[in-house]
Each structure stands twice: as structure tokens, then as C-alpha cells.
Coordinates of C-alpha atoms in Angstrom, one line a residue:
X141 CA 243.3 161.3 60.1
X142 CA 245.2 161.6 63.7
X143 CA 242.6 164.4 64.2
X144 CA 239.7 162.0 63.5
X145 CA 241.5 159.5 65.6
X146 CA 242.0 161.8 68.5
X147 CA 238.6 163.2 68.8
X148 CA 236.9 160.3 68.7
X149 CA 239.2 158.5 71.6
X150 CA 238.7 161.5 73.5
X151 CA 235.1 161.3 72.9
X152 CA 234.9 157.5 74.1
X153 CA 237.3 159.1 77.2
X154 CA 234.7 160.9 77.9
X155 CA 231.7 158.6 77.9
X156 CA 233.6 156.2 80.2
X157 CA 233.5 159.2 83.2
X158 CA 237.3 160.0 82.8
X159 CA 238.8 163.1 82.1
X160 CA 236.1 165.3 84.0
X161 CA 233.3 165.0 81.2
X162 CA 230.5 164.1 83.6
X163 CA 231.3 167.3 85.3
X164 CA 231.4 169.7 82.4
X165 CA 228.2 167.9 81.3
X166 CA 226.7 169.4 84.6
X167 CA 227.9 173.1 84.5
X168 CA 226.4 173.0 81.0
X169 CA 223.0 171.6 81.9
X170 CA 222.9 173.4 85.3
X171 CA 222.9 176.9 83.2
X172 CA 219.2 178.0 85.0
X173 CA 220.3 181.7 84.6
X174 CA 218.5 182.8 81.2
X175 CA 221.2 185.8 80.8
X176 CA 224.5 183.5 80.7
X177 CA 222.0 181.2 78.4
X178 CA 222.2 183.9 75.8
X179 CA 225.5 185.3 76.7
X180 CA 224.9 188.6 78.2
X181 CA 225.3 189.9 81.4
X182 CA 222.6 190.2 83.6
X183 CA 221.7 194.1 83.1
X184 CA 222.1 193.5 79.1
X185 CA 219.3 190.8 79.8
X186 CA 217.1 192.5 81.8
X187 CA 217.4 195.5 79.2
X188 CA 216.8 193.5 76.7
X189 CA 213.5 191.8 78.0
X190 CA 212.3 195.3 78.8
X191 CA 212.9 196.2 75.2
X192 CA 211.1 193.0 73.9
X193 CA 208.4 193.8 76.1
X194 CA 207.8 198.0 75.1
X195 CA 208.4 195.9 71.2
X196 CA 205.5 194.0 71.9
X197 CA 203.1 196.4 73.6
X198 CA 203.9 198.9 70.5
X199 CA 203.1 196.2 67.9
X200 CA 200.3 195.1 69.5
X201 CA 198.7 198.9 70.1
X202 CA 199.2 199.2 66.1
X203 CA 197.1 196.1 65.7
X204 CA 194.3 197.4 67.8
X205 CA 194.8 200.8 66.2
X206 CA 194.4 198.7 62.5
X207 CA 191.4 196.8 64.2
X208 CA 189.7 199.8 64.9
X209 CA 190.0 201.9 61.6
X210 CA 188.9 198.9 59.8
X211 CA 185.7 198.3 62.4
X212 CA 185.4 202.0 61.5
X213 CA 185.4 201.1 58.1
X214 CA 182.9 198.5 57.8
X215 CA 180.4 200.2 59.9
X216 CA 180.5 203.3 57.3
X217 CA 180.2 200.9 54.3
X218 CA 177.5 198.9 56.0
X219 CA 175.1 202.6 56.7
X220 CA 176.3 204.0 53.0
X221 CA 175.2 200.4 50.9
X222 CA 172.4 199.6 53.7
X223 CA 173.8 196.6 54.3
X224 CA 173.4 194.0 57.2
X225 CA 176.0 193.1 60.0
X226 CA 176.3 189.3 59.2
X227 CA 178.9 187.2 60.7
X228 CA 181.6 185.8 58.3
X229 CA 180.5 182.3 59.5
X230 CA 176.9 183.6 58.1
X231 CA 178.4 184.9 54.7
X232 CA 180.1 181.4 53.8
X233 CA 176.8 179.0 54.9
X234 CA 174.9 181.0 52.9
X235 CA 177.5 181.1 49.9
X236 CA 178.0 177.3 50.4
X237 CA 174.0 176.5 50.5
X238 CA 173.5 178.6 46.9
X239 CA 175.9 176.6 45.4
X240 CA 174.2 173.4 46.6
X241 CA 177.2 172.0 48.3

């Protein structure tokens, strides 16, 4: 109970402007540095971006890798079955007009 009482006077302190809690309120806000954001020096930060970034540029050559092999794919089905390059907009008109919807 005292701990309830004392937090919450100090609290009210606080909100009245005494006891320095308009100037901790500014440090805190005034954090424009993304590094001390996230706690980490400025070299961890900047390592760190350049590992997100090499992340991403991997993960996203894999996707175009996937894209291609299943392009690949679908072209070689298409010749083997003779069948036409439709759009998948195409495919579901059609599939929607059969059905008389």
C-alpha cells in the first residue's frame, strides 16, 4: 500500500512540473538517433542495417530465382499440353460465366 501511495504522489509530482519530469520527458522524446533508440552503439547499428539490408537483397534474389523456375515451368507445361497463355483474370471470368454467376 505505501508503494501504491508513493508512486502515485510522485506521479501527480510530476505532472505538476516539479521534480524535473518535464525535463526527462524531453531527453526521452528528443532520442532522434535510431542507434540509442534500439540500444546499440552507433557501429553495432550501422552493422546491423547492413546485415538487414544483404538479408533482404538475399531473400528477395531467392524469390526472383522461385519466379523464374516456376515461369520456366509453366512455359514447358503450356508447349507439352498445347495449352494457351491466358491471364489468371481470364481463367476466373471464364470459370465464373460457365457457372452462370
Amino acid at each position: 500500500m505505501a508503494f501504491f501511495m508513493k508512486t502515485m504522489i510522485s506521479n501527480q509530482i510530476k505532472n505538476l512540473g516539479f521534480g524535473g519530469g518535464s525535463e526527462e520527458r524531453k531527453e526521452e522524446g528528443g532520442a532522434s538517433d535510431p542507434a540509442a533508440a534500439q540500444g546499440m552503439t552507433r557501429e553495432e547499428y550501422e552493422e546491423y542495417q547492413k546485415q538487414m539490408i544483404e538479408e533482404k537483397m538475399e531473400r528477395d534474389a531467392a524469390f526472383k530465382q522461385r519466379k523464374a523456375e516456376r515461369a520456366c515451368l509453366r512455359g514447358h507445361l503450356r508447349e507439352k499440353y498445347r495449352l494457351p497463355k491466358c491471364t489468371g483474370n481470364s481463367f476466373y471470368r471464364r470459370a465464373s460465366l460457365s457457372r452462370g454467376g
